[in-house]
Amino acid sequence: MAKANAAKKSSPSKSTAKTQAAQYHNFINGQWVPAASGATFENRNPADTRDLVGTFADSAAEDVDRAVAAAREAYPSWRLYPAPKRAELVFKVADILVRRKDEISRDMTREMGKVLKETGGDTQEAIDMAYFVAGEGRRLYGHTTTSELKNKFAMSVRDSVGVCGLITPWNFPIAIPSWKILPAILAGNTVVIKPAEDTPLSVVNFVKAFEEAGLPAGVVNMVTGFGATAGAPLIKHPTVRVVSFTGSTATGRVISTETAALGKRCSLEMGGKNCIIVMDDANLDLAVEGALWGAFGTSGQRCTASSRMIVHKKVVKKFTAALAERAKGLRVGPGLDLKNEVGPVINQKQMEKILGYIEIGKTKDKAKLMSGGERLTEGDLKHGYFIAPTVFGDVAPNAVIAQEEIFGPVTSVITCDSFENAIEIANGVEYGLSASIYTADVNRAFTAMRDLQTGICYVNAPTIGAEVHLPFGGTKGTGNGHREGGIEAFEIFTEWKSLYIDYSGVLQKAQIED
Ligand code: ADP
């Protein structure tokens, strides 16, 4: 029972809670149920840890077993329910999210911290995904093709896989769950999701939309809790056929090894060290504007955040000064206050990690601090995890802060000598998620699109801003070859089945001559 009421995000004493917090349960087989042990954990507002958002089920293997059993039970009939009918339910989910968008976004800002405009975008992404995926209910195309034999017909179709275990992070609390749950169930699978322990309320809100839409019990199940106690039993459960994970590289690698040993399908979406290249012919104002949004939107806590600026030596001074000036002008504060532009970071541990990198930047890397570089504690900000938007100049391409994922409001400006040098620096990291180039030269733009080793490339726009109908994911250390979003998302959640229909009336043998 040591974990009962384990505090999360900080260690404020319980008596500081402003109001009686709501209690939230797991969603298993269409019912809201507490953890079998009765244990709960707290979810606090990272902008003000005196604000207790709610308590949530601190689930363990027993709860995961129940949720997986419900998903297994629901699977045979859901699989046979026609895909266009499944799609109708997904359309309903989209409509419910549209209606509840403001309320869902407010809850999200309260538990995650990013400003309301951005949580509105997060919810909108789930809505877009729902409409997009629902359209696939009348497609899910396979191929019809020829046969090498006479009077024989051949085609391929997609089939569902079974029970999917979904593990999601806190930075896109509803968008990322939507990338996983929606294509999985549209394809005829059933799911158990374990949301991040920092942002369970957003997934509770999402699950309520499935409940209201009238999905059969057991198709979507949710267990809240921590990685080691709720996530690990889910990914290892023998009934779970597919694991889809988004989160840190360290955890992703563990999950990759464990699922491989158990022979499961696994899609991984992990870190990034994304760059914006700014050439000497770029529209500099546009590049600064993009850099500001790419580096400091969501307090830099996006896997696609622009954490490196690779800037041509002819314009680097001007660019860095302008970016630092704009960074200093950003209004940092609680995301529920509409005048603020940058919210807190997610929790104490993350804040300390980011401040640690800032220290490395100043000392070991000997970079030039141009803006920020500290925690903000003025007035009520001291109750949250606020870090001033930080720009480092004169950063070496191989500096620690230019190589490792910081996941916070910190960006490094690196000087390049030429276009070729910029591409070399851009590719000189272990990750390959997103990259961008600002240039007016169409030849450079196309060469960059060809040579940047990332899954996503932008021209004259920052590294963030993916749309749901295009594949999302990265190369190298970012992932394991899978993509979310787009129809490519169905590759992980479906099996291909090849069908041969012989109407010749005789035994025909492929590849064998009579
Ligand atoms: P972060 O450091 O950003 O919290 P994590 O990769 O640890 O990133 O967390 C992402 C998700 O993975 C969360 O839902 C977390 O609970 C879950 N998780 C962490 N460790 C494990 C694990 N060993 N097995 C399954 N899920 C895990």
CSV table of C-alpha atoms in Angstrom, one decimal, residues 83-85 87-88 134-141 186:
chain,number,residue,atom,x,y,z
A,83,ALA,CA,-15.9,-1.1,-40.9
A,84,PRO,CA,-18.3,1.7,-42.2
A,85,LYS,CA,-20.3,1.1,-39.1
A,87,ALA,CA,-16.5,4.5,-38.7
A,88,GLU,CA,-20.0,6.0,-37.9
A,134,ALA,CA,-13.6,7.6,-40.0
A,135,GLY,CA,-13.3,8.3,-43.7
A,136,GLU,CA,-11.1,5.2,-44.0
A,137,GLY,CA,-14.1,3.1,-42.8
A,138,ARG,CA,-15.2,3.1,-46.4
A,139,ARG,CA,-11.8,2.6,-47.9
A,140,LEU,CA,-9.2,0.5,-46.1
A,141,TYR,CA,-8.1,-0.4,-49.6
A,186,LEU,CA,-11.4,1.6,-37.0
